[in-house]
Coordinates of C-alpha atoms and ligand atoms in Angstrom, one line a residue:
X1 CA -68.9 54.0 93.9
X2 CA -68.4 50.9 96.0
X3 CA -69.0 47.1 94.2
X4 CA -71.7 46.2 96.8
X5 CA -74.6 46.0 95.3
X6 CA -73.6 45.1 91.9
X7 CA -74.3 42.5 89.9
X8 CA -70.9 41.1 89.1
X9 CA -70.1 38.3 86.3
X10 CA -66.9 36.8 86.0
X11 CA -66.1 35.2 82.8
X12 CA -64.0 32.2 83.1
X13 CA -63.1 29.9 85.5
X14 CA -59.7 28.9 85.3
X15 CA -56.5 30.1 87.3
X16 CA -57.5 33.3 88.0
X17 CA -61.6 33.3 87.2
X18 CA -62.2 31.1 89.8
X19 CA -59.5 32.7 92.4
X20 CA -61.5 35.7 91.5
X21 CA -65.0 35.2 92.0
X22 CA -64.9 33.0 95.4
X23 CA -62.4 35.5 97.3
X24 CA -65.0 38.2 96.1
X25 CA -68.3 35.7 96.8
X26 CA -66.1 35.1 100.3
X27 CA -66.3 39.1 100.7
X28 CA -70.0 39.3 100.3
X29 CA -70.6 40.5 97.0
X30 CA -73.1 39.4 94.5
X31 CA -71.0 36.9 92.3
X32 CA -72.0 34.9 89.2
X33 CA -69.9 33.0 87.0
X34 CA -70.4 33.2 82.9
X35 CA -69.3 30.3 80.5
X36 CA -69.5 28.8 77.3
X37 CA -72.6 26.0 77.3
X38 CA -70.0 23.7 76.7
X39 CA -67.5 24.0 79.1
X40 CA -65.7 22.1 81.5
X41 CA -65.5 24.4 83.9
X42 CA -69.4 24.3 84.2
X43 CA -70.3 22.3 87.3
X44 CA -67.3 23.1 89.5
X45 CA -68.4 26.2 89.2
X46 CA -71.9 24.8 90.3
X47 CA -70.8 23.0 92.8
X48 CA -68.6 26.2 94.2
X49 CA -71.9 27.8 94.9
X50 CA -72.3 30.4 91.3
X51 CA -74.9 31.0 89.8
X52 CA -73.6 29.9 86.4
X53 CA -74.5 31.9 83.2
X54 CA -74.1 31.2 79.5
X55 CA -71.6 33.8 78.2
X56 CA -74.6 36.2 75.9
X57 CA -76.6 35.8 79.9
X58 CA -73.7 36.9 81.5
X59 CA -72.9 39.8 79.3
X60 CA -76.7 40.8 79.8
X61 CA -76.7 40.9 83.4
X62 CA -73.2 42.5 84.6
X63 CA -73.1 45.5 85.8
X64 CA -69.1 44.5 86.3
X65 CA -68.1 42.0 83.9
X66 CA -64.8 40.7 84.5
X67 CA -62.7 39.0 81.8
X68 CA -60.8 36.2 83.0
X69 CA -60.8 33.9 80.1
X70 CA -57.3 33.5 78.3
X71 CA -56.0 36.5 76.7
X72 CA -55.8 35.2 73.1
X73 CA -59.8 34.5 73.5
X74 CA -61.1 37.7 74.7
X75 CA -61.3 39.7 71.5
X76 CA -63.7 37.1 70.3
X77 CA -65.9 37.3 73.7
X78 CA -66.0 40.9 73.8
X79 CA -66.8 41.2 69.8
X80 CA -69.6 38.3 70.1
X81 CA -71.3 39.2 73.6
X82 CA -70.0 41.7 75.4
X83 CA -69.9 45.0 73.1
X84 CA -73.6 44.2 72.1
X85 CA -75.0 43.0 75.3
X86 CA -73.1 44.5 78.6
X87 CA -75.6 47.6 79.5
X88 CA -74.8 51.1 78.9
X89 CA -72.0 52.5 81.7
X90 CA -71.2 48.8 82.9
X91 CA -67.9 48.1 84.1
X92 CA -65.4 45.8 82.2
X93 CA -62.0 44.8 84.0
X94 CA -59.3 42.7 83.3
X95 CA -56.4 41.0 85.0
X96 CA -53.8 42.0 82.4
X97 CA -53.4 45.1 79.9
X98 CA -52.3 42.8 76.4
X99 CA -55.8 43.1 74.7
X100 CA -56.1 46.9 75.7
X101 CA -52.7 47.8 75.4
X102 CA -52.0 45.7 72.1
X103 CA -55.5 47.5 70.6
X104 CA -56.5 44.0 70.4
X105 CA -60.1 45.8 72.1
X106 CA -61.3 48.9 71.7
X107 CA -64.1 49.2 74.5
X108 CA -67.1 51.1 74.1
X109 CA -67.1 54.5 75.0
X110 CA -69.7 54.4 77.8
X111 CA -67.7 51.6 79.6
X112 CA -65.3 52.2 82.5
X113 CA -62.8 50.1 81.8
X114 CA -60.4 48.6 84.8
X115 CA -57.6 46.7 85.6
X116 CA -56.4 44.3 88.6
X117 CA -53.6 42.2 87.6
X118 CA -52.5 40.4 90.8
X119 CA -49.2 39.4 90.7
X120 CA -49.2 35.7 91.4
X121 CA -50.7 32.6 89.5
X122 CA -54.6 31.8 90.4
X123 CA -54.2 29.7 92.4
X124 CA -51.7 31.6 94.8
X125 CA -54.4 34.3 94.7
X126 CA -57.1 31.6 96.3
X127 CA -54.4 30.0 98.7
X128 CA -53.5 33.3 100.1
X129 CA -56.7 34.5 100.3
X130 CA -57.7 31.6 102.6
X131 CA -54.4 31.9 104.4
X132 CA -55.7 36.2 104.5
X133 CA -52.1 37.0 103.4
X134 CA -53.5 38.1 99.9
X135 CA -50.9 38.9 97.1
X136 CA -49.6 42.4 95.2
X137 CA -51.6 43.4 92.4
X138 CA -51.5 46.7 90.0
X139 CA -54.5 48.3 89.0
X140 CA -55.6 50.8 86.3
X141 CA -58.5 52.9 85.1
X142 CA -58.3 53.3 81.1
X143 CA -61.5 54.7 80.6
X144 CA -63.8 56.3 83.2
X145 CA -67.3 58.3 82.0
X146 CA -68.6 57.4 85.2
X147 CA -65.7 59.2 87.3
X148 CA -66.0 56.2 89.8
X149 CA -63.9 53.3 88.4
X150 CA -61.1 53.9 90.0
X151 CA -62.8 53.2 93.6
X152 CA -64.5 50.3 91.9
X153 CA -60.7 49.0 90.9
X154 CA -59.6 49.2 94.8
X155 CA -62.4 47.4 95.9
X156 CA -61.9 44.5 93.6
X157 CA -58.5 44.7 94.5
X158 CA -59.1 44.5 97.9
X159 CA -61.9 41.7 98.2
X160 CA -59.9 39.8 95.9
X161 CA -55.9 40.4 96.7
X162 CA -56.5 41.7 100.8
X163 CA -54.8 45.2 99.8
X164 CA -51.7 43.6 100.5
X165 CA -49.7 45.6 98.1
X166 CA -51.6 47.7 95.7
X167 CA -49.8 49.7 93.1
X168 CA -51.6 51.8 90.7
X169 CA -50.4 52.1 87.2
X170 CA -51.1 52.3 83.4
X171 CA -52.3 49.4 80.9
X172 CA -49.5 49.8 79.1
X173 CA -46.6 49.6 82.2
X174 CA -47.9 46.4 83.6
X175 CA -48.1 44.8 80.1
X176 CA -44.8 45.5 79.4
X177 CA -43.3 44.9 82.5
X178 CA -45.6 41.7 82.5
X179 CA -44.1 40.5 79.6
X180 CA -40.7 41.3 80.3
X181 CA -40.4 39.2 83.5
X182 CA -42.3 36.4 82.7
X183 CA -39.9 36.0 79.5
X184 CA -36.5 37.3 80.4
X185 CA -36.4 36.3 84.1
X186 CA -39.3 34.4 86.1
X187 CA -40.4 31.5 82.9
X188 CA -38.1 31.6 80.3
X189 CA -34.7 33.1 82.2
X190 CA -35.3 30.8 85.4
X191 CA -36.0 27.6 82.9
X192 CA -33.2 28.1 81.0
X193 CA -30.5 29.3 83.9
X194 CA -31.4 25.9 86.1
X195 CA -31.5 23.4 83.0
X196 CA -27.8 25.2 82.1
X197 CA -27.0 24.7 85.6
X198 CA -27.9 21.0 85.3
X199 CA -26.9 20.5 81.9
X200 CA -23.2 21.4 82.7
X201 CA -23.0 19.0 85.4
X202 CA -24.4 15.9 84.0
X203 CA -21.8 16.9 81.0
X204 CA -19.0 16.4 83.9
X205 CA -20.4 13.6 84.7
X206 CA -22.2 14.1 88.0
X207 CA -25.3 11.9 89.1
X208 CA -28.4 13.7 87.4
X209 CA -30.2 13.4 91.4
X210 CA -27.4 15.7 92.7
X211 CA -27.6 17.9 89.4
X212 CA -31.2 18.0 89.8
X213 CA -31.3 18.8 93.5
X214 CA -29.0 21.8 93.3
X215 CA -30.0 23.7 89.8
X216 CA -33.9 22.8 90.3
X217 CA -34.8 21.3 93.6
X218 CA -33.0 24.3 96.3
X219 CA -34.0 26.8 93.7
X220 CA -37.0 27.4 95.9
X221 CA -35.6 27.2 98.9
X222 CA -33.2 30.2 98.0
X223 CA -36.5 31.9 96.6
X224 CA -38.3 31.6 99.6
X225 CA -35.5 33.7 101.3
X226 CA -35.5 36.4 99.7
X227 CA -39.4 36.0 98.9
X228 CA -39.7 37.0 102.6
X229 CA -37.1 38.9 103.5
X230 CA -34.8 40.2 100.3
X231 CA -31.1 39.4 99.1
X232 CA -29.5 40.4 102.1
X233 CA -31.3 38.1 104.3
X234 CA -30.7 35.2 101.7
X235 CA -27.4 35.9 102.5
X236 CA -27.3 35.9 106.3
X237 CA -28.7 32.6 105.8
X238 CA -26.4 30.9 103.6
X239 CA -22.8 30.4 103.7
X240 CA -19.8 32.6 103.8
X241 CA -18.9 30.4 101.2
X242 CA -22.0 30.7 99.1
X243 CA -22.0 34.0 99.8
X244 CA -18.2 34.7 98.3
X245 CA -18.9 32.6 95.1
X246 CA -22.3 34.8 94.7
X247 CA -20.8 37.7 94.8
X248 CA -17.6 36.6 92.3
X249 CA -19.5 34.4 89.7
X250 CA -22.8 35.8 89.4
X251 CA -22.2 38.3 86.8
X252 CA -19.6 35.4 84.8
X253 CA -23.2 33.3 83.8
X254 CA -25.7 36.8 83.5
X255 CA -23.0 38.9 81.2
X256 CA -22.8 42.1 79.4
X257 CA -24.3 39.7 76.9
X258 CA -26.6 38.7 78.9
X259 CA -28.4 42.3 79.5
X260 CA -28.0 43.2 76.0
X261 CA -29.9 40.6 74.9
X262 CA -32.6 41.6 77.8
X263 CA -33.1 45.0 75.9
X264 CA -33.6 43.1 72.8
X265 CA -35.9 41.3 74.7
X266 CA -37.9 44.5 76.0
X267 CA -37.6 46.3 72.8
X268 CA -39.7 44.0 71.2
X269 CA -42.5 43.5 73.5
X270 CA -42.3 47.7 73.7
X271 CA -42.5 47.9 69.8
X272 CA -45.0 45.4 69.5
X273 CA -43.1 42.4 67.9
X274 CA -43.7 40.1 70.3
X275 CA -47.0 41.0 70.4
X276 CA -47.6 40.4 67.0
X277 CA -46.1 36.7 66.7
X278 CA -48.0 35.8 69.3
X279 CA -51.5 36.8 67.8
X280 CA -50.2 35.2 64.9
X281 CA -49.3 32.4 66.3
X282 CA -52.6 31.6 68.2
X283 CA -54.0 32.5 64.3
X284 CA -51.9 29.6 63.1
X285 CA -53.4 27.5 65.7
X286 CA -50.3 27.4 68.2
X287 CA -48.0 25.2 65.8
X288 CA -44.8 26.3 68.0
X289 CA -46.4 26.4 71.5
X290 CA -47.9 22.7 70.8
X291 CA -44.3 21.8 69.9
X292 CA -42.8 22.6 72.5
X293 CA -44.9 21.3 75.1
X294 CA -45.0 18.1 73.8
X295 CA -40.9 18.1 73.6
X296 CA -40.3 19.6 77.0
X297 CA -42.5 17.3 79.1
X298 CA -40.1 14.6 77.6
X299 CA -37.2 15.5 78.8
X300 CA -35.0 13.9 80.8
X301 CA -35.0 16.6 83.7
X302 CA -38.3 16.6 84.0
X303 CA -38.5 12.2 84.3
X304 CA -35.6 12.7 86.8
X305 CA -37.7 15.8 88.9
X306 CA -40.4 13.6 88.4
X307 CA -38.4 10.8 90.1
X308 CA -37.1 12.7 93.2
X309 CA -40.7 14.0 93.7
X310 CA -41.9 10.6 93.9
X311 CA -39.3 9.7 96.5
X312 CA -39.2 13.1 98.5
X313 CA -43.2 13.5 99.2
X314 CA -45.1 10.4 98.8
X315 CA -46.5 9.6 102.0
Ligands
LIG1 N1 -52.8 32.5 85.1 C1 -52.2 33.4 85.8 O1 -51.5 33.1 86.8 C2 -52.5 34.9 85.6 C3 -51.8 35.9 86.4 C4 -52.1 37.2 86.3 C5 -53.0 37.6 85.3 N2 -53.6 36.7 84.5 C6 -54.6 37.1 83.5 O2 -55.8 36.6 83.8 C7 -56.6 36.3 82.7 C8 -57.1 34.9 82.7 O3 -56.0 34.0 82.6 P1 -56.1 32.6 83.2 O4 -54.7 32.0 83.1 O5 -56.8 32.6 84.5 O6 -57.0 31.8 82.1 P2 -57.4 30.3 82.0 O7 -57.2 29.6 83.3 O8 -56.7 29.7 80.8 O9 -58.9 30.4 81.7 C9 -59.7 29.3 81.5 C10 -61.2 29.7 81.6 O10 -61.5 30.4 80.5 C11 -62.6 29.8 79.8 N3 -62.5 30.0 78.3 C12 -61.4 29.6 77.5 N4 -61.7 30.0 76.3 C13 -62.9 30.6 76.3 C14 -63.6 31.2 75.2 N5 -63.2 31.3 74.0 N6 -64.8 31.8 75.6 C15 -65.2 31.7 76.9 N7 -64.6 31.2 77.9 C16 -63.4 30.6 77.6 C17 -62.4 28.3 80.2 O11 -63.7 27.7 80.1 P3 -63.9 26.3 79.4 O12 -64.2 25.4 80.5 O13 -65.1 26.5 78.5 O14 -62.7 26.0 78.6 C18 -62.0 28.4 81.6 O15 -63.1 28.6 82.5 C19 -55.7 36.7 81.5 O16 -56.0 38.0 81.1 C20 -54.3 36.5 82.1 O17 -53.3 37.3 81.4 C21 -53.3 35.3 84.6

Protein backbone atom coordinates (compact mmCIF):
# COMPACT_ATOMS: atom_id res chain seq x y z
CA UNK A 1 0.00 0.00 0.00
CA UNK A 2 1.57 3.15 -1.37
CA UNK A 3 0.94 6.80 0.61
CA UNK A 4 -0.76 8.38 -2.43
CA UNK A 5 -3.88 8.94 -1.89
CA UNK A 6 -3.91 9.30 1.78
CA UNK A 7 -4.82 11.85 3.87
CA UNK A 8 -1.66 12.55 5.80
CA UNK A 9 -1.40 14.92 9.08
CA UNK A 10 1.74 15.86 10.47
CA UNK A 11 1.68 16.98 13.95
CA UNK A 12 4.13 19.61 14.67
CA UNK A 13 6.05 21.90 12.97
CA UNK A 14 9.30 22.36 14.28
CA UNK A 15 12.80 20.81 13.11
CA UNK A 16 11.62 17.89 11.73
CA UNK A 17 7.56 18.50 11.35
CA UNK A 18 8.07 20.98 8.96
CA UNK A 19 11.18 19.26 7.06
CA UNK A 20 8.64 16.48 6.89
CA UNK A 21 5.57 17.67 5.49
CA UNK A 22 6.96 20.09 2.63
CA UNK A 23 9.62 17.44 1.18
CA UNK A 24 6.45 15.11 1.27
CA UNK A 25 3.80 18.17 -0.09
CA UNK A 26 7.05 18.72 -2.68
CA UNK A 27 6.51 14.88 -3.65
CA UNK A 28 2.85 15.21 -4.38
CA UNK A 29 1.10 13.85 -1.55
CA UNK A 30 -1.84 15.07 0.29
CA UNK A 31 -0.22 16.95 3.28
CA UNK A 32 -1.94 18.80 6.22
CA UNK A 33 -0.28 20.13 9.15
CA UNK A 34 -2.05 19.67 12.87
CA UNK A 35 -1.43 22.10 15.82
CA UNK A 36 -2.40 23.32 19.03
CA UNK A 37 -4.92 26.55 18.49
CA UNK A 38 -2.41 28.34 20.14
CA UNK A 39 0.67 27.81 18.54
CA UNK A 40 3.36 29.69 17.04
CA UNK A 41 3.98 27.62 14.59
CA UNK A 42 0.41 28.34 13.14
CA UNK A 43 0.80 30.75 10.25
CA UNK A 44 4.22 29.70 8.92
CA UNK A 45 2.67 26.79 8.47
CA UNK A 46 -0.14 28.80 6.58
CA UNK A 47 1.87 30.67 4.80
CA UNK A 48 4.00 27.31 3.70
CA UNK A 49 0.88 26.34 1.76
CA UNK A 50 -0.98 23.52 4.74
CA UNK A 51 -3.93 23.16 5.31
CA UNK A 52 -3.64 23.78 9.08
CA UNK A 53 -5.72 21.65 11.60
CA UNK A 54 -6.40 21.90 15.28
CA UNK A 55 -4.68 18.78 16.86
CA UNK A 56 -8.54 16.74 17.85
CA UNK A 57 -9.23 17.84 13.57
CA UNK A 58 -6.06 16.46 12.78
CA UNK A 59 -6.35 13.27 14.71
CA UNK A 60 -9.92 12.91 12.99
CA UNK A 61 -8.90 13.17 9.52
CA UNK A 62 -5.36 11.09 9.14
CA UNK A 63 -5.33 8.33 7.63
CA UNK A 64 -1.30 8.63 8.46
CA UNK A 65 -0.70 10.74 11.34
CA UNK A 66 2.73 11.51 11.93
CA UNK A 67 4.13 12.61 15.30
CA UNK A 68 6.60 15.09 15.14
CA UNK A 69 6.00 17.15 18.16
CA UNK A 70 8.82 16.76 20.97
CA UNK A 71 9.14 13.51 22.41
CA UNK A 72 8.46 14.36 26.05
CA UNK A 73 4.87 15.74 24.60
CA UNK A 74 3.62 12.91 22.68
CA UNK A 75 2.19 10.76 25.42
CA UNK A 76 -0.13 13.55 26.19
CA UNK A 77 -1.19 14.03 22.26
CA UNK A 78 -1.66 10.54 21.68
CA UNK A 79 -3.74 10.03 25.19
CA UNK A 80 -5.90 13.29 24.54
CA UNK A 81 -6.52 13.02 20.64
CA UNK A 82 -5.08 10.54 18.97
CA UNK A 83 -6.17 7.07 20.68
CA UNK A 84 -9.85 8.37 20.66
CA UNK A 85 -10.03 10.10 17.34
CA UNK A 86 -7.42 8.58 14.64
CA UNK A 87 -9.86 6.08 12.59
CA UNK A 88 -9.74 2.40 12.94
CA UNK A 89 -6.46 0.88 10.85
CA UNK A 90 -4.88 4.47 10.53
CA UNK A 91 -1.28 4.73 10.42
CA UNK A 92 0.77 6.38 13.22
CA UNK A 93 4.69 6.94 12.67
CA UNK A 94 7.31 8.56 14.38
CA UNK A 95 10.79 9.88 13.88
CA UNK A 96 12.26 8.28 16.92
CA UNK A 97 11.53 4.88 18.95
CA UNK A 98 11.79 6.66 22.88
CA UNK A 99 7.93 6.79 23.50
CA UNK A 100 7.48 3.19 21.90
CA UNK A 101 10.46 1.67 23.11
CA UNK A 102 10.38 3.32 26.64
CA UNK A 103 6.39 2.05 26.91
CA UNK A 104 5.77 5.61 27.22
CA UNK A 105 2.68 4.64 24.29
CA UNK A 106 1.06 1.73 23.92
CA UNK A 107 -0.75 2.10 20.41
CA UNK A 108 -3.96 0.75 19.72
CA UNK A 109 -4.15 -2.53 18.33
CA UNK A 110 -5.76 -1.71 14.99
CA UNK A 111 -2.89 0.87 14.28
CA UNK A 112 0.13 0.13 12.12
CA UNK A 113 2.63 1.68 13.74
CA UNK A 114 5.95 3.05 11.80
CA UNK A 115 9.10 4.50 12.16
CA UNK A 116 11.40 6.96 10.00
CA UNK A 117 14.01 8.49 11.99
CA UNK A 118 16.24 10.39 9.58
CA UNK A 119 19.48 10.79 10.68
CA UNK A 120 20.19 14.52 10.59
CA UNK A 121 18.62 17.63 12.34
CA UNK A 122 15.35 19.14 10.49
CA UNK A 123 16.59 21.28 9.00
CA UNK A 124 19.45 19.28 7.20
CA UNK A 125 16.49 17.06 6.18
CA UNK A 126 14.79 20.26 4.27
CA UNK A 127 18.27 21.61 2.96
CA UNK A 128 19.14 18.34 1.42
CA UNK A 129 15.98 17.73 0.12
CA UNK A 130 16.11 20.99 -1.94
CA UNK A 131 19.75 20.25 -2.76
CA UNK A 132 18.02 16.28 -3.79
CA UNK A 133 21.00 14.85 -1.81
CA UNK A 134 18.37 13.59 0.98
CA UNK A 135 19.88 12.19 4.26
CA UNK A 136 20.13 8.39 5.90
CA UNK A 137 17.28 7.43 7.91
CA UNK A 138 16.16 3.89 9.77
CA UNK A 139 12.85 2.82 9.59
CA UNK A 140 10.66 0.23 11.51
CA UNK A 141 7.23 -1.41 11.52
CA UNK A 142 6.16 -2.25 15.30
CA UNK A 143 2.80 -3.16 14.59
CA UNK A 144 1.30 -4.12 11.27
CA UNK A 145 -2.65 -5.65 11.20
CA UNK A 146 -2.82 -4.17 7.82
CA UNK A 147 0.39 -6.24 6.44
CA UNK A 148 1.17 -2.98 4.47
CA UNK A 149 3.13 -0.63 6.79
CA UNK A 150 6.19 -1.54 5.99
CA UNK A 151 5.79 -0.25 2.18
CA UNK A 152 4.09 2.70 3.65
CA UNK A 153 7.48 3.25 5.94
CA UNK A 154 9.72 3.24 2.49
CA UNK A 155 7.61 5.55 0.89
CA UNK A 156 7.78 8.12 3.68
CA UNK A 157 11.27 7.48 3.69
CA UNK A 158 11.70 8.04 0.32
CA UNK A 159 9.54 11.36 -0.29
CA UNK A 160 10.99 12.61 2.63
CA UNK A 161 14.88 11.49 2.99
CA UNK A 162 15.38 10.72 -1.24
CA UNK A 163 16.23 6.85 -0.29
CA UNK A 164 19.58 7.96 0.12
CA UNK A 165 20.49 5.47 2.68
CA UNK A 166 17.69 3.56 4.13
CA UNK A 167 18.29 0.99 6.89
CA UNK A 168 15.61 -1.02 8.29
CA UNK A 169 15.68 -1.81 11.96
CA UNK A 170 13.79 -2.25 15.32
CA UNK A 171 12.24 0.54 17.77
CA UNK A 172 14.30 -0.47 20.18
CA UNK A 173 18.04 -0.39 18.14
CA UNK A 174 17.68 3.09 16.92
CA UNK A 175 16.58 4.34 20.33
CA UNK A 176 19.44 3.06 21.91
CA UNK A 177 21.88 3.66 19.50
CA UNK A 178 20.10 7.16 19.18
CA UNK A 179 20.74 7.84 22.54
CA UNK A 180 24.08 6.53 22.77
CA UNK A 181 25.60 8.90 20.10
CA UNK A 182 23.96 11.86 20.69
CA UNK A 183 25.28 11.60 24.51
CA UNK A 184 28.59 9.81 24.39
CA UNK A 185 29.90 11.09 21.12
CA UNK A 186 28.11 13.60 18.66
CA UNK A 187 26.47 16.33 21.75
CA UNK A 188 27.79 15.67 24.83
CA UNK A 189 31.37 13.86 23.80
CA UNK A 190 32.12 16.50 20.92
CA UNK A 191 31.10 19.45 23.53
CA UNK A 192 33.13 18.37 26.10
CA UNK A 193 36.31 16.98 23.99
CA UNK A 194 36.64 20.69 22.13
CA UNK A 195 35.87 22.84 25.34
CA UNK A 196 38.89 20.47 26.97
CA UNK A 197 40.81 21.11 23.96
CA UNK A 198 40.35 24.91 24.51
CA UNK A 199 40.30 24.90 28.10
CA UNK A 200 43.89 23.46 28.28
CA UNK A 201 45.21 26.01 26.08
CA UNK A 202 43.84 29.16 27.46
CA UNK A 203 45.34 27.48 30.94
CA UNK A 204 48.91 27.78 29.05
CA UNK A 205 48.16 30.84 28.32
CA UNK A 206 47.39 30.91 24.57
CA UNK A 207 45.11 33.67 22.93
CA UNK A 208 41.47 32.26 23.43
CA UNK A 209 40.98 33.24 19.12
CA UNK A 210 43.72 30.70 18.39
CA UNK A 211 42.30 28.21 21.17
CA UNK A 212 39.01 28.81 19.72
CA UNK A 213 39.87 28.32 16.03
CA UNK A 214 41.63 25.00 16.52
CA UNK A 215 39.32 22.98 19.29
CA UNK A 216 35.95 24.52 17.83
CA UNK A 217 36.29 26.48 14.58
CA UNK A 218 38.46 23.45 12.16
CA UNK A 219 36.38 20.94 14.02
CA UNK A 220 34.10 21.06 10.97
CA UNK A 221 36.45 21.31 8.53
CA UNK A 222 38.02 17.93 9.67
CA UNK A 223 34.26 16.65 9.82
CA UNK A 224 33.50 17.54 6.51
CA UNK A 225 36.36 15.09 5.46
CA UNK A 226 35.62 12.35 6.59
CA UNK A 227 31.67 13.27 6.23
CA UNK A 228 32.45 12.66 2.52
CA UNK A 229 34.88 10.46 2.17
CA UNK A 230 35.91 8.55 5.63
CA UNK A 231 39.14 8.62 7.95
CA UNK A 232 41.47 7.68 5.45
CA UNK A 233 40.70 10.37 3.18
CA UNK A 234 40.86 12.86 6.24
CA UNK A 235 44.11 11.77 6.37
CA UNK A 236 45.39 12.06 2.80
CA UNK A 237 44.31 15.49 3.24
CA UNK A 238 46.08 16.57 6.29
CA UNK A 239 49.57 16.50 7.33
CA UNK A 240 52.16 13.83 7.75
CA UNK A 241 52.42 15.63 10.78
CA UNK A 242 48.84 15.64 11.78
CA UNK A 243 48.59 12.43 10.72
CA UNK A 244 51.64 11.05 13.14
CA UNK A 245 50.29 12.93 16.22
CA UNK A 246 46.68 11.31 15.31
CA UNK A 247 47.71 8.14 15.30
CA UNK A 248 50.20 8.49 18.70
CA UNK A 249 47.84 10.69 20.89
CA UNK A 250 44.49 9.91 20.05
CA UNK A 251 43.90 7.08 22.40
CA UNK A 252 46.11 9.35 25.42
CA UNK A 253 42.68 11.91 25.56
CA UNK A 254 39.77 8.84 24.64
CA UNK A 255 41.34 6.13 27.35
CA UNK A 256 40.58 2.76 28.63
CA UNK A 257 38.73 5.12 31.00
CA UNK A 258 37.30 6.66 28.51
CA UNK A 259 35.34 3.46 26.95
CA UNK A 260 34.51 2.19 30.21
CA UNK A 261 32.71 5.02 31.06
CA UNK A 262 30.96 4.70 27.46
CA UNK A 263 29.47 1.25 28.66
CA UNK A 264 28.28 2.94 31.72
CA UNK A 265 26.89 5.23 29.45
CA UNK A 266 24.99 2.59 27.23
CA UNK A 267 24.06 0.41 30.11
CA UNK A 268 21.93 2.93 31.35
CA UNK A 269 20.00 4.04 28.43
CA UNK A 270 19.77 -0.07 27.74
CA UNK A 271 18.32 -0.58 31.28
CA UNK A 272 16.23 2.26 31.21
CA UNK A 273 17.92 4.69 33.70
CA UNK A 274 18.37 7.28 31.54
CA UNK A 275 15.14 7.04 30.36
CA UNK A 276 13.61 7.33 33.55
CA UNK A 277 15.40 10.71 34.72
CA UNK A 278 14.58 12.19 31.85
CA UNK A 279 10.68 11.57 32.12
CA UNK A 280 11.16 12.65 35.46
CA UNK A 281 12.81 15.42 34.80
CA UNK A 282 10.45 16.91 32.19
CA UNK A 283 7.77 15.91 35.35
CA UNK A 284 9.83 18.33 37.43
CA UNK A 285 9.45 20.89 34.82
CA UNK A 286 13.15 20.64 33.37
CA UNK A 287 14.83 22.24 36.59
CA UNK A 288 18.41 20.84 35.36
CA UNK A 289 17.98 21.31 31.49
CA UNK A 290 16.82 25.14 32.30
CA UNK A 291 20.00 25.40 34.28
CA UNK A 292 22.10 24.52 32.08
CA UNK A 293 21.09 26.43 29.21
CA UNK A 294 21.08 29.45 30.93
CA UNK A 295 24.86 28.76 32.31
CA UNK A 296 26.30 27.55 29.06
CA UNK A 297 25.10 30.36 26.72
CA UNK A 298 27.29 32.46 29.17
CA UNK A 299 30.24 31.16 28.74
CA UNK A 300 33.17 32.63 27.70
CA UNK A 301 33.67 30.18 24.57
CA UNK A 302 30.66 30.81 23.40
CA UNK A 303 31.12 35.11 23.64
CA UNK A 304 34.60 34.39 21.98
CA UNK A 305 32.82 31.94 19.04
CA UNK A 306 30.47 34.50 18.99
CA UNK A 307 33.16 37.09 18.39
CA UNK A 308 35.15 35.26 15.51
CA UNK A 309 31.76 34.62 13.81
CA UNK A 310 31.10 38.17 13.73
CA UNK A 311 34.42 38.90 12.16
CA UNK A 312 34.72 35.72 9.86
CA UNK A 313 31.10 36.03 7.94
CA UNK A 314 29.61 39.38 8.24
CA UNK A 315 29.32 40.72 4.91
N1 LIG B 1 15.28 17.62 15.95
C1 LIG B 1 15.94 16.70 15.29
O1 LIG B 1 16.93 16.98 14.66
C2 LIG B 1 15.45 15.26 15.25
C3 LIG B 1 16.19 14.29 14.53
C4 LIG B 1 15.66 13.01 14.39
C5 LIG B 1 14.45 12.69 15.01
N2 LIG B 1 13.79 13.63 15.75
C6 LIG B 1 12.52 13.28 16.36
O2 LIG B 1 11.49 14.03 15.72
C7 LIG B 1 10.42 14.27 16.64
C8 LIG B 1 10.13 15.77 16.67
O3 LIG B 1 11.25 16.42 17.22
P1 LIG B 1 11.59 17.94 16.84
O4 LIG B 1 12.96 18.22 17.39
O5 LIG B 1 11.31 18.16 15.39
O6 LIG B 1 10.49 18.69 17.71
P2 LIG B 1 10.31 20.27 17.87
O7 LIG B 1 10.99 21.02 16.78
O8 LIG B 1 10.68 20.66 19.26
O9 LIG B 1 8.72 20.37 17.71
C9 LIG B 1 8.11 21.60 17.80
C10 LIG B 1 6.70 21.48 17.26
O10 LIG B 1 5.92 20.67 18.13
C11 LIG B 1 4.77 21.43 18.55
N3 LIG B 1 4.42 21.07 19.92
C12 LIG B 1 5.19 21.21 21.03
N4 LIG B 1 4.55 20.75 22.11
C13 LIG B 1 3.34 20.32 21.69
C14 LIG B 1 2.22 19.76 22.34
N5 LIG B 1 2.23 19.52 23.66
N6 LIG B 1 1.15 19.45 21.60
C15 LIG B 1 1.12 19.69 20.28
N7 LIG B 1 2.15 20.23 19.60
C16 LIG B 1 3.24 20.54 20.30
C17 LIG B 1 5.21 22.87 18.43
O11 LIG B 1 4.07 23.66 18.25
P3 LIG B 1 3.84 25.03 19.02
O12 LIG B 1 4.08 26.09 18.01
O13 LIG B 1 2.44 24.91 19.44
O14 LIG B 1 4.81 25.10 20.18
C18 LIG B 1 6.06 22.85 17.17
O15 LIG B 1 5.27 22.93 16.02
C19 LIG B 1 10.88 13.70 17.97
O16 LIG B 1 10.37 12.41 18.10
C20 LIG B 1 12.39 13.66 17.83
O17 LIG B 1 13.03 12.69 18.65
C21 LIG B 1 14.26 14.90 15.87
Amino acid sequence: MSLSGKKVVVFGYGSQGHAHALNLKDCGYNVSVALREDSQSWDRAKEDGFEVLNLKDGARVADVAMLLVPDENQPELYKNYLKSELKNGAFLGFAHGFNIHYSQITPREDLNVFMVAPKSPGHKVREKFLEKEGVPALISVYQDPSKETLQLAKDWAKGVCLNLGVLETTFKDETETDLFGEQAVLCGGLVELMKAGYETLLDAGYDEKLAYFECVHEMKLIVDLIYSKGFAAMRESISNTAEYGDYTTGKKIVTKESRENMKEVLEDIRNGRFAKDFILEGQAGYPILKTMRNRCKDEKIEVVGNELREMMFKK
